[in-house]
Coordinates of C-alpha atoms in Angstrom, one line a residue:
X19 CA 63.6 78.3 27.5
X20 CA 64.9 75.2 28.7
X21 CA 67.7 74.8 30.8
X22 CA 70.4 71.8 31.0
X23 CA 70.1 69.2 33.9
X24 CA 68.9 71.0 37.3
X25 CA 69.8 74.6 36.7
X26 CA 68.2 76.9 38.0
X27 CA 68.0 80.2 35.9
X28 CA 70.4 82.5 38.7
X29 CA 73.2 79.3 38.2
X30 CA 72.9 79.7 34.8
X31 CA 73.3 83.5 34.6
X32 CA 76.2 83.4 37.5
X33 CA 78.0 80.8 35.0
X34 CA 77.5 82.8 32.2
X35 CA 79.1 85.8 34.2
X36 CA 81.9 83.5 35.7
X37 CA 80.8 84.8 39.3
X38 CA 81.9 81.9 41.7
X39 CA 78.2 80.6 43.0
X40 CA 79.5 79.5 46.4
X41 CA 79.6 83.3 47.6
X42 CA 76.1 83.8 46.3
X43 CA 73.1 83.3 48.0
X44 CA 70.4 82.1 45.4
X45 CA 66.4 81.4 46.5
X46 CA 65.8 77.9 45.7
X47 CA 63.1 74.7 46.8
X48 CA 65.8 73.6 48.9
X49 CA 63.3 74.2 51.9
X50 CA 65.9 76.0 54.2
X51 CA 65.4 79.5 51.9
X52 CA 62.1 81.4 51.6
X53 CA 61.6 81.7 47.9
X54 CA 61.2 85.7 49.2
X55 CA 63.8 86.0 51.6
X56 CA 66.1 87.7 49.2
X57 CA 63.7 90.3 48.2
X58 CA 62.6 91.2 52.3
X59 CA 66.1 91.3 53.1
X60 CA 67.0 93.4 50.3
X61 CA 64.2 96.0 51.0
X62 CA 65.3 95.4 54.6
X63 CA 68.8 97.0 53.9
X64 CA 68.0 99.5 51.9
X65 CA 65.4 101.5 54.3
X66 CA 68.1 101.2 56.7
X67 CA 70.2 103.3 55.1
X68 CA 67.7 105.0 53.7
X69 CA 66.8 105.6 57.7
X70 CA 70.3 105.7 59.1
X71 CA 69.8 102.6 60.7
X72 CA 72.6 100.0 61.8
X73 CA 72.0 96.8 59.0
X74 CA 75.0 94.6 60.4
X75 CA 77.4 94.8 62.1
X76 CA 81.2 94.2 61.9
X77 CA 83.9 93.0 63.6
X78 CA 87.1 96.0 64.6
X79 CA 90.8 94.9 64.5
X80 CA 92.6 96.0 67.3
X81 CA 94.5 99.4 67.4
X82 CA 97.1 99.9 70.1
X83 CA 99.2 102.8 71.1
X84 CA 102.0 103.0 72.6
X85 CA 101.8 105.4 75.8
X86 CA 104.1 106.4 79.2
X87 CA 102.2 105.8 82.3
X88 CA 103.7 106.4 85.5
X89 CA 107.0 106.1 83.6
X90 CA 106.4 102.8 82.2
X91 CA 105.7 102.2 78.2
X92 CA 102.8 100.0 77.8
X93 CA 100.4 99.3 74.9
X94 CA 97.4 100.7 75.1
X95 CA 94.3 99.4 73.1
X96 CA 92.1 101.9 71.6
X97 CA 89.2 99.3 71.2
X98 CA 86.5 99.5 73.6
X99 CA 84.2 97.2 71.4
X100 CA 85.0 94.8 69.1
X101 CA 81.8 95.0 67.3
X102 CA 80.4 97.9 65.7
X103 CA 78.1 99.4 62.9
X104 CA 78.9 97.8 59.7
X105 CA 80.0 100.0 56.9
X106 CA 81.0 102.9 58.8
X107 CA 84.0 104.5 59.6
X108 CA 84.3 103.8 63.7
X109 CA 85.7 106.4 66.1
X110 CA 87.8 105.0 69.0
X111 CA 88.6 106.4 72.5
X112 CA 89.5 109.8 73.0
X113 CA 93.3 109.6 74.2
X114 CA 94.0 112.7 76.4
X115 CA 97.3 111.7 78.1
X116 CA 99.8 113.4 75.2
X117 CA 101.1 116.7 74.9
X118 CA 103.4 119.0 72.8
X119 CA 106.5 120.1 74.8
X120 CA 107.7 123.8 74.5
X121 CA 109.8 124.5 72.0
X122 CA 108.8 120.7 70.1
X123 CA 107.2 120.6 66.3
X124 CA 107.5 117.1 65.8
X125 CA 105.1 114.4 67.5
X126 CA 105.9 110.7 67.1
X127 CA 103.0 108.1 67.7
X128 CA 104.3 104.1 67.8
X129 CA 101.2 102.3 66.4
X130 CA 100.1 98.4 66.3
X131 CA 97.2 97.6 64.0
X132 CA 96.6 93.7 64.9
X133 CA 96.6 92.2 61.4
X134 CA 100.0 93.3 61.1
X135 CA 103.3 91.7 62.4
X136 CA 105.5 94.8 62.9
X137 CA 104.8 98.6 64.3
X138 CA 104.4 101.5 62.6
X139 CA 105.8 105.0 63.6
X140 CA 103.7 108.0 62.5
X141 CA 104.6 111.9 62.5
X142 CA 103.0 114.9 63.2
X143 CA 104.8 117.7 62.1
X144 CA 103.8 121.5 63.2
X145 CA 104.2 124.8 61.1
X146 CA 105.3 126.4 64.4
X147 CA 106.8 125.8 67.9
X148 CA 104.7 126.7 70.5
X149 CA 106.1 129.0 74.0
X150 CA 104.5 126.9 76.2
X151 CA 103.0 123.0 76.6
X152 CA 100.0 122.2 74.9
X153 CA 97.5 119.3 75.7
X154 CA 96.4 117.4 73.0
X155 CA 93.7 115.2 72.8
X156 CA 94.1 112.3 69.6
X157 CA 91.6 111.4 67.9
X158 CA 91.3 107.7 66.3
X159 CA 89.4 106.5 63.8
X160 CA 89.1 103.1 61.9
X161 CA 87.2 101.3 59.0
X162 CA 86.0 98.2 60.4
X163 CA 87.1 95.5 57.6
X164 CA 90.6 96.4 59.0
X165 CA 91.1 99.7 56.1
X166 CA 93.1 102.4 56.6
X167 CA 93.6 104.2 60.3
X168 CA 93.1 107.6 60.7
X169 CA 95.2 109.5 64.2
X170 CA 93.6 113.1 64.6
X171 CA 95.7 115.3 66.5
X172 CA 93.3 118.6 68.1
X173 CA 94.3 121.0 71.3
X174 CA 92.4 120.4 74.6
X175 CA 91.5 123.6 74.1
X176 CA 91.2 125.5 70.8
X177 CA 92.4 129.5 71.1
X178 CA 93.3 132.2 68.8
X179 CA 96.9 131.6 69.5
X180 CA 96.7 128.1 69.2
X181 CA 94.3 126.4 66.4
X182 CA 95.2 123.4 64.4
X183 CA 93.9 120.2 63.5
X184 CA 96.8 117.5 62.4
X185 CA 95.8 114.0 60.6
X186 CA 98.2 110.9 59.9
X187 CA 97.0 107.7 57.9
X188 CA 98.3 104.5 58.8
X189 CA 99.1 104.0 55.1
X190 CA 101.7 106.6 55.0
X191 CA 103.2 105.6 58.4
X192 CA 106.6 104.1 58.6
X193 CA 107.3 100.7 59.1
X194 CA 109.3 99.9 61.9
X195 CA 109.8 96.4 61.0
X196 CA 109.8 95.4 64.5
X197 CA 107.1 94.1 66.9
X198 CA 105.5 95.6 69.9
X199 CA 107.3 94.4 72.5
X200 CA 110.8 95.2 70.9
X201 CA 109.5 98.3 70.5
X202 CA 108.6 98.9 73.7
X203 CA 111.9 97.4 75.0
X204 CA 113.4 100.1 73.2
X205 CA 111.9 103.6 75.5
X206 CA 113.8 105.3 77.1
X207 CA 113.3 104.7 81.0
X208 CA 112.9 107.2 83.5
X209 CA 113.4 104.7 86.6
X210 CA 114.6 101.2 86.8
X211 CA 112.4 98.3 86.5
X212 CA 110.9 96.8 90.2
X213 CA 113.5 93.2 90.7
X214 CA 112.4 91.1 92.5
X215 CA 114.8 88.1 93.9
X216 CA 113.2 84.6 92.3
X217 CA 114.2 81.1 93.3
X218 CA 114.0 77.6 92.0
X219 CA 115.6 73.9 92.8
X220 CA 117.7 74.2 89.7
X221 CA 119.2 77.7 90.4
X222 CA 120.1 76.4 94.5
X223 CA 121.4 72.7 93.1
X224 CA 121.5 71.5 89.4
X225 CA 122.5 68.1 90.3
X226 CA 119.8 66.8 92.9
X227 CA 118.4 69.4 94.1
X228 CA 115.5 68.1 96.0
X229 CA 117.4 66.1 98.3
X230 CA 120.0 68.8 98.6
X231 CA 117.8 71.3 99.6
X232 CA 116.0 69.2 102.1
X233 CA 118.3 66.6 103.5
X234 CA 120.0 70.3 105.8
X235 CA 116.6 70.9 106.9
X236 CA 115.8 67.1 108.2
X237 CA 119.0 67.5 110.2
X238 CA 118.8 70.5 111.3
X239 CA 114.8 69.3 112.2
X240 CA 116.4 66.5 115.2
X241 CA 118.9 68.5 115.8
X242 CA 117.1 70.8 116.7
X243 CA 114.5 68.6 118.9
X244 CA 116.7 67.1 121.2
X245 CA 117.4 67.9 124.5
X246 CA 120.4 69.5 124.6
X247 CA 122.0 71.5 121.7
X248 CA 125.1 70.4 120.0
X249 CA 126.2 74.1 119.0
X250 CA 129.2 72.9 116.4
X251 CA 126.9 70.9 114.6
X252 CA 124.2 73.3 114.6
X253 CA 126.7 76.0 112.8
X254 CA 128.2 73.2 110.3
X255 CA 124.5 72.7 109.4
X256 CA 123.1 76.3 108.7
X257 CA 126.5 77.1 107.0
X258 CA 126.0 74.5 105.0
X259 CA 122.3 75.1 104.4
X260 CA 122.0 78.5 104.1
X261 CA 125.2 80.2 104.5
X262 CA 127.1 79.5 101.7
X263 CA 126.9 83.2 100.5
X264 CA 123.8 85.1 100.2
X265 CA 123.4 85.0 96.8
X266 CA 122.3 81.0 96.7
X267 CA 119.7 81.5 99.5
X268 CA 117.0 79.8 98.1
X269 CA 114.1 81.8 98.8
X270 CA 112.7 84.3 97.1
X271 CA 112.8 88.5 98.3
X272 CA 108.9 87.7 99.6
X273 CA 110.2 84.8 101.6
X274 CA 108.9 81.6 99.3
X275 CA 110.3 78.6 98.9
X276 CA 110.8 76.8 95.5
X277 CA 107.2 75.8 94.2
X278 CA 108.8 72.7 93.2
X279 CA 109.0 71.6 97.1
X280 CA 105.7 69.4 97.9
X281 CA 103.8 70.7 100.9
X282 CA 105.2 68.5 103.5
X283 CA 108.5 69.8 102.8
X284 CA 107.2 73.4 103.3
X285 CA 105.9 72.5 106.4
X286 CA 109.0 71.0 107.1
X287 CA 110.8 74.4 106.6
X288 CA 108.2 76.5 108.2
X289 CA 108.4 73.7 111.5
X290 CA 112.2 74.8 111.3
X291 CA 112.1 78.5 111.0
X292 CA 110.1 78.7 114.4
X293 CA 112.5 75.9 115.9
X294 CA 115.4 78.4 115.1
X295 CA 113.5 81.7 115.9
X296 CA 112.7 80.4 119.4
X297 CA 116.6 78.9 120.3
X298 CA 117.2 82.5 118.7
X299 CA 115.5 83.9 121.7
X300 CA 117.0 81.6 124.4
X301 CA 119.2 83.8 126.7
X302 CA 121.8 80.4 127.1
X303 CA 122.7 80.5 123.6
X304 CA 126.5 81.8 122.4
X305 CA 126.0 85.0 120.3
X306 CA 128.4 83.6 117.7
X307 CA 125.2 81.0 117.4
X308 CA 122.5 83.4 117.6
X309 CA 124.4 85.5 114.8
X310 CA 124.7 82.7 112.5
X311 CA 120.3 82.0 113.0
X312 CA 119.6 85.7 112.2
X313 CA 121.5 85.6 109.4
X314 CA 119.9 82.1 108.4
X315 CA 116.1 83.7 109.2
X316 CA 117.0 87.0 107.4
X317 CA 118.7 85.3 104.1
X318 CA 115.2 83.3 104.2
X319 CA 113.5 86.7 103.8
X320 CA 111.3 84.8 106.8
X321 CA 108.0 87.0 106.9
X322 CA 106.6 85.5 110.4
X323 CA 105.2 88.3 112.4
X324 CA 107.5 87.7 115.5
X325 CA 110.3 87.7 113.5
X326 CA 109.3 91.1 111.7
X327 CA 108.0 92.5 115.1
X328 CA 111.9 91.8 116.4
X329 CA 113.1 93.8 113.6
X330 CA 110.8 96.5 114.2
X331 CA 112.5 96.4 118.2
X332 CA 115.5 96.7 116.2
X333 CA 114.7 99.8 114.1
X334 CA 112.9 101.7 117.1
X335 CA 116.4 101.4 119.1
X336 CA 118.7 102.2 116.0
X337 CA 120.2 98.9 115.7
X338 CA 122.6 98.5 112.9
X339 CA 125.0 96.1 113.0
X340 CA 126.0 93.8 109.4
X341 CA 123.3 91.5 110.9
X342 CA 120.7 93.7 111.1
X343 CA 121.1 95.6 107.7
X344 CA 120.9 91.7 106.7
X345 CA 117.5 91.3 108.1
X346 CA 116.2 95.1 107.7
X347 CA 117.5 94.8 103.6
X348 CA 115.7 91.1 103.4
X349 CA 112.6 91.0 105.4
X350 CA 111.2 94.0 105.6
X351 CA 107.9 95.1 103.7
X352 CA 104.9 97.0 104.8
X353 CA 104.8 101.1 104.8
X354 CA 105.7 101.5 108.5
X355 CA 109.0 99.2 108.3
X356 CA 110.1 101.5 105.4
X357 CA 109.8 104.9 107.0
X358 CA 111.3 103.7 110.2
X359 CA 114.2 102.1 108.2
X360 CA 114.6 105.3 105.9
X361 CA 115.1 107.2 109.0
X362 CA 117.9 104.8 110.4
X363 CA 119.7 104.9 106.7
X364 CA 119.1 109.0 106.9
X365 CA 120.8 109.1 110.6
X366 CA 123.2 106.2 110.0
X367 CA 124.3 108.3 106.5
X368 CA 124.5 111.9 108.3
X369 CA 125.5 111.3 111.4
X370 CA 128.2 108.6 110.8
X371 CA 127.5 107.6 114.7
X372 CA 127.5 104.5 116.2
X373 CA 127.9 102.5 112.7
X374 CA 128.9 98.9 114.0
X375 CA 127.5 97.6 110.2
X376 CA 129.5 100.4 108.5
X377 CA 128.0 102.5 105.4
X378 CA 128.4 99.5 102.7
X379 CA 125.8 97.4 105.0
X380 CA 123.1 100.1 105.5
X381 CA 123.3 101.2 101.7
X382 CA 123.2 97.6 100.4
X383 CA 120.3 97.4 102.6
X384 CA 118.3 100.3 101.3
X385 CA 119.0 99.0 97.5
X386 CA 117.6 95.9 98.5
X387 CA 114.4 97.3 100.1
X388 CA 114.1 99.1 96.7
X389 CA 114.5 96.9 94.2
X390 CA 112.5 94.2 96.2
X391 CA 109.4 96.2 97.0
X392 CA 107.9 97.7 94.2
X393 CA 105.7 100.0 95.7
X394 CA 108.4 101.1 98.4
X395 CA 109.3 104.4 97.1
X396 CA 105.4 105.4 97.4
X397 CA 105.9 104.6 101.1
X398 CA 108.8 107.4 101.5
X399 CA 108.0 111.7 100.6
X400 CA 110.1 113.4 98.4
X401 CA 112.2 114.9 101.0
X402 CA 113.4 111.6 102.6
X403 CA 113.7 110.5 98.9
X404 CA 116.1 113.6 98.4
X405 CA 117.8 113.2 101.7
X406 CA 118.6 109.9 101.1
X407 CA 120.4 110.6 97.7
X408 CA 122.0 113.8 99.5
X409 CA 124.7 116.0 98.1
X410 CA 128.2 115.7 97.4
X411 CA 129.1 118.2 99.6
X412 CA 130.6 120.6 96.4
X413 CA 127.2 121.9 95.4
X414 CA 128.3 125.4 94.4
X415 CA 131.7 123.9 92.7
X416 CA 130.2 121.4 91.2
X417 CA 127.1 124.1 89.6
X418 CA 129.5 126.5 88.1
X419 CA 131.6 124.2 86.7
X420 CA 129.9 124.6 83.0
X421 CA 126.1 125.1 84.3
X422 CA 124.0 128.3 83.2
X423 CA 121.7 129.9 86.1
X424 CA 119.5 129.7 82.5
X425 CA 120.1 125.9 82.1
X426 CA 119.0 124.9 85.7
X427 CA 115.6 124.1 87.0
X428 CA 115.4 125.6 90.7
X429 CA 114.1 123.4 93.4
X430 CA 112.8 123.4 96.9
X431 CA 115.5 121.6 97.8
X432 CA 118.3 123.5 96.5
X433 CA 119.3 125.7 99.4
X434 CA 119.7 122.7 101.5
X435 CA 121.8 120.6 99.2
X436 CA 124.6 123.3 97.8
X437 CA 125.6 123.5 101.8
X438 CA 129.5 122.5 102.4
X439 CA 128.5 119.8 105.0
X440 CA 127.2 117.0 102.3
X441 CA 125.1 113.9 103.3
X442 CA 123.8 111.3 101.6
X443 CA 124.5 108.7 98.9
X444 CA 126.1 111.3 96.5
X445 CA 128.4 112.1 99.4
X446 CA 129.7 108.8 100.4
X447 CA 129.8 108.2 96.5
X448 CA 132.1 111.2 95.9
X449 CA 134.4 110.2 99.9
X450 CA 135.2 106.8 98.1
X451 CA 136.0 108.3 94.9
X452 CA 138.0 110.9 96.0
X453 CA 139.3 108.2 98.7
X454 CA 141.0 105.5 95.8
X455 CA 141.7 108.3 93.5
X456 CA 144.6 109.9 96.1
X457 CA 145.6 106.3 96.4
X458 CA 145.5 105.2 93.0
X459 CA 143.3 101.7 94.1
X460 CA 140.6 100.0 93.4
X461 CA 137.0 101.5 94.1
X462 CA 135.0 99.4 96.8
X463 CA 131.7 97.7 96.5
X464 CA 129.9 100.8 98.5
X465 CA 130.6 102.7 95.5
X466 CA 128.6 100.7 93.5
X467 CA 125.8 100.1 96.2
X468 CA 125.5 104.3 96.3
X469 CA 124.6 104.4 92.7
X470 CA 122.1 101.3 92.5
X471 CA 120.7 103.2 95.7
X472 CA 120.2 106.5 93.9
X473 CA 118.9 104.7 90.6
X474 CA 115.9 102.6 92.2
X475 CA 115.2 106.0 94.7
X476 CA 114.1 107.3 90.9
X477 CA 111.2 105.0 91.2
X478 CA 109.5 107.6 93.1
X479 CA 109.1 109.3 89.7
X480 CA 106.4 106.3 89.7
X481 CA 104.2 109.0 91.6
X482 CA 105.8 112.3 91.2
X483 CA 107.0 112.4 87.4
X484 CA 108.7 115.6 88.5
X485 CA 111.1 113.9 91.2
X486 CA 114.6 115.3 90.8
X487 CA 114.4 116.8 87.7
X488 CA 117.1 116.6 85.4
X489 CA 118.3 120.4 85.3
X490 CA 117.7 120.5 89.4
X491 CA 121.2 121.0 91.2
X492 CA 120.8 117.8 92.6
X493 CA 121.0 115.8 89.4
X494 CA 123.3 118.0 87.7
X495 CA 125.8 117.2 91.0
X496 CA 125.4 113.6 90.6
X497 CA 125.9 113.6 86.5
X498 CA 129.2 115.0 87.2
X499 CA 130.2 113.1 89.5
X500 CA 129.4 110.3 87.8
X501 CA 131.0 111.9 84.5
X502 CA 133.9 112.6 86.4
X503 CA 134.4 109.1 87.9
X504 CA 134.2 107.6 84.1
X505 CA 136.9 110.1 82.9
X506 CA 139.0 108.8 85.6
X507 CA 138.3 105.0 85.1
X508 CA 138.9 105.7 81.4
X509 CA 142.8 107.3 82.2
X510 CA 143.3 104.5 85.0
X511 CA 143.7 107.0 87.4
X512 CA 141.2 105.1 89.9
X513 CA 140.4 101.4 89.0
X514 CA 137.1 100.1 88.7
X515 CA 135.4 97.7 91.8
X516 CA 136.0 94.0 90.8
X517 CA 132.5 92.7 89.6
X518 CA 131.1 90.4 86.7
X519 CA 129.5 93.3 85.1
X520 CA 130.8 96.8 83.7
X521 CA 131.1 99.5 86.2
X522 CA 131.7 101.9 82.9
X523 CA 128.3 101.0 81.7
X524 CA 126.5 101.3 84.9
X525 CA 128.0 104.6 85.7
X526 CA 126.6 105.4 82.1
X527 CA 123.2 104.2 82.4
X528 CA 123.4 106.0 85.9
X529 CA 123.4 109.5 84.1
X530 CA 121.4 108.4 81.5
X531 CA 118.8 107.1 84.1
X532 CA 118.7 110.8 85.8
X533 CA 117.8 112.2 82.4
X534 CA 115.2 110.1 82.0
X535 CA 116.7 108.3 79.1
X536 CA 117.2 104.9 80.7
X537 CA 117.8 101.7 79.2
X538 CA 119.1 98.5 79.9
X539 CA 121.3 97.7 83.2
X540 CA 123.8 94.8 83.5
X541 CA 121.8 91.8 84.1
X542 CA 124.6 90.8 86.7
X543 CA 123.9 93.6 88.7
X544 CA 120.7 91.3 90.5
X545 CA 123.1 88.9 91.6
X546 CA 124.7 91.0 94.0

């Protein structure tokens, strides 16, 4: 038979077919391709499946699922490798962290398969509800040219009274039309989010910030290094530099200047920090001075160890004037400097007793220690957590005021809290409330510190998820408080404290936050 031109008999039989020859491979003389290798690798193949043998292998897409640890969402992906045995089915991790509530027969999964843009949401719906929680342990499985996703849904442990094995395909899963981090946006939060304070050039001076920021500090540098001290001059500076209102310091809550700054201008700050700490510490110098460098060294958030070690003389001897909750709310860090301030906050709340900074300074302080430190509510137990948040002082009123015995989860700290006395945030809370609303004025700014207090002590659901439980007297105290300040605000009986953001919808997210049901706080709450 003869063929026309060069081709070969296969490139005349794949034309013939209309098979595209460029996703064939075809033995040829070429050199690179055995005239056999075909053949081998054919026979190859086929006694490993023949054998149950791997052939080839294949690349998996990525599978993520959405999960709650430690009371944060996060994606979690379900691929441990990325290549696996071709033409098989692959199963992924084991995911053991899910459960079906008591009284629940509906289970929703968020799913993100990574060849698609948006999330799916798939359901597993149950014949029954079960009268008690049930572990669950998924089961994933995936074909690896990116097919169809299979979530297995099987008891931890399999009884007579509780048998069932649930499947949903990815197929038949809705379409959120959203993307993962939207969706994960969008979960409800048990706690707020750790906010920290940042700092830049910009944010301290738009115009010229550079020379703005370190033209004080060469001043305040020779001012500092002559031989005798020119007190007006030296408060005109650090006014200027750093006391223009707290909320332009510019240094960040872990004491850091801009990274824009080159390092001889950080060593120029750090050469004045110890100039000021040490005239700080000279017995000669006016206390309206040494007030105004404490101030300056706190709103730095300085983190030198003599200037921490004279905070920790401070705490030890129950010092708590406005400069001092300053310092304590900026500064401080490390377990030990926690406890001992939770203690002063506990005694300054209680005992209302020698309180030169007032209740506003200590509670603004605490918030600050919260929301700066992310790992500060591990530092503090449950009990200081609980006496810090307190009681309104109308336990028993404020429980039988539409609350079931049946509806109420009772706690260890129950007994304590429903006393007449009240303590705590809840109670100063509740004394300015009740304080404006006899008046008919304005709410103060302690009001608001008391809740952002309360809302960041949630964080220690971080390490016990069963921290103040929603039904617990506790909570159910502060939701109607809260609920009762709103209906109030709403009327105009009291009006609300003069800020940039909402107090209606922090007071909201407030309850919403002690259910567990969080979501998104006024992002002009950080500036204060």
């Amino acid at each position: 038979m003869d063929l026309p031109g060069n081709t070969s008999l296969p490139q005349l039989i794949l034309e013939k077919l209309g098979i595209e020859t460029g996703k064939i491979i075809l033995e040829s003389n070429s050199g690179w391709l055995r005239p056999e290798s075909l053949a081998i690798s054919a026979h190859t193949y086929s006694r490993n499946l023949a054998k149950d043998r791997v052939s080839y292998l294949d690349e998996l897409p990525d599978l993520q699922l959405l999960i709650t640890k430690r009371g944060v969402a996060e994606w979690r992906s379900l691929r441990e490798e990325e290549l696996v045995p071709g033409g098989k089915p692959a199963t992924l991790i084991k995911v053991k962290d899910f459960s079906l509530t008591l009284g629940e027969r509906h289970l929703n999964f968020f799913v993100h398969h990574e060849d698609y843009e948006t999330v799916r949401k798939a359901e597993l719906s149950f014949t029954q509800a079960y009268d008690q929680d049930i572990q669950l342990e998924l089961h994933v499985s995936l074909e690896p040219a990116g097919g169809n996703a299979v979530i297995e849904a099987r008891p931890l442990k399999q009884t007579s009274e509780v048998h069932f094995n649930k499947v949903v395909d990815w197929d038949r899963a809705e379409d959120t039309e959203k993307t993962p981090e939207e969706i994960r946006k969008e979960q409800p939060l048990a706690f707020p989010p750790h906010a920290p304070r940042t700092t830049s050039l910009e944010d301290w001076c738009p115009e010229e910030p550079t020379r703005y920021f370190i033209s004080p500090m060469d001043r305040l540098e020779r001012l500092l290094n002559r031989p005798g001290t020119d007190y007006q001059a030296l408060h005109d500076l650090v006014d200027a530099a750093f006391l223009r209102g707290n909320k332009t310091a510019p240094f960040d809550s872990d004491g850091n200047p801009p990274s824009d700054l080159t390092p001889d201008d950080i060593e120029k700050i750090s050469k004045v920090q110890h100039l000021l700490f040490r005239l700080y510490k000279n017995a000669q110098v006016p206390f309206d001075t040494k007030e105004r460098i404490f101030r300056c060294l706190a709103y730095m958030s300085w983190n030198e160890h003599a200037f921490l070690d004279h905070l920790e003389e401070g705490l030890s001897a129950f010092r708590s004037s406005a400069t001092y909750m300053t310092a304590y709310g900026q500064c401080l860090r490390t377990k030990n400097h926690i406890q001992m301030f939770s203690e002063v906050c506990i005694r300054h709340l209680r005992t209302r007793a020698n309180l030169s900074g007032g209740e506003n300074d200590c509670i603004k302080a605490l918030w600050r220690i919260l929301r700066y430190r992310s790992d500060a509510c591990d530092f503090l137990t449950d009990e200081t957590c609980f006496k810090l948040i307190g009681s309104t002082g109308l336990g028993t009123e404020f429980h039988n005021a539409g609350e079931s015995d049946e509806s109420r989860t009772p706690h260890v700290y129950d007994e304590v809290l429903s006393g007449a006395s009240g303590h705590g945030l809840l109670h100063v809370l509740n004394k300015e409330y009740e304080k404006k609303l006899r008046r008919n004025k304005r709410m103060g700014w302690i009001a608001n510190y008391s809740c952002c207090g309360i809302l960041w002590l949630l964080r220690r659901r971080m390490y016990k998820s069963n921290f103040l439980p929603p039904n617990c007297l506790q909570a159910i105290m502060a939701k109607k408080l809260a609920k009762k300040i709103l209906s109030d605000l709403k009327n105009r009986k009291i009006k609300a404290v003069k800020a940039k953001y909402s107090n209606t919808h922090l007071l909201e997210e407030f309850i919403k936050y002690i259910d567990q049901q969080g979501g998104q706080l006024p992002a002009e709450l950080y500036d204060s």
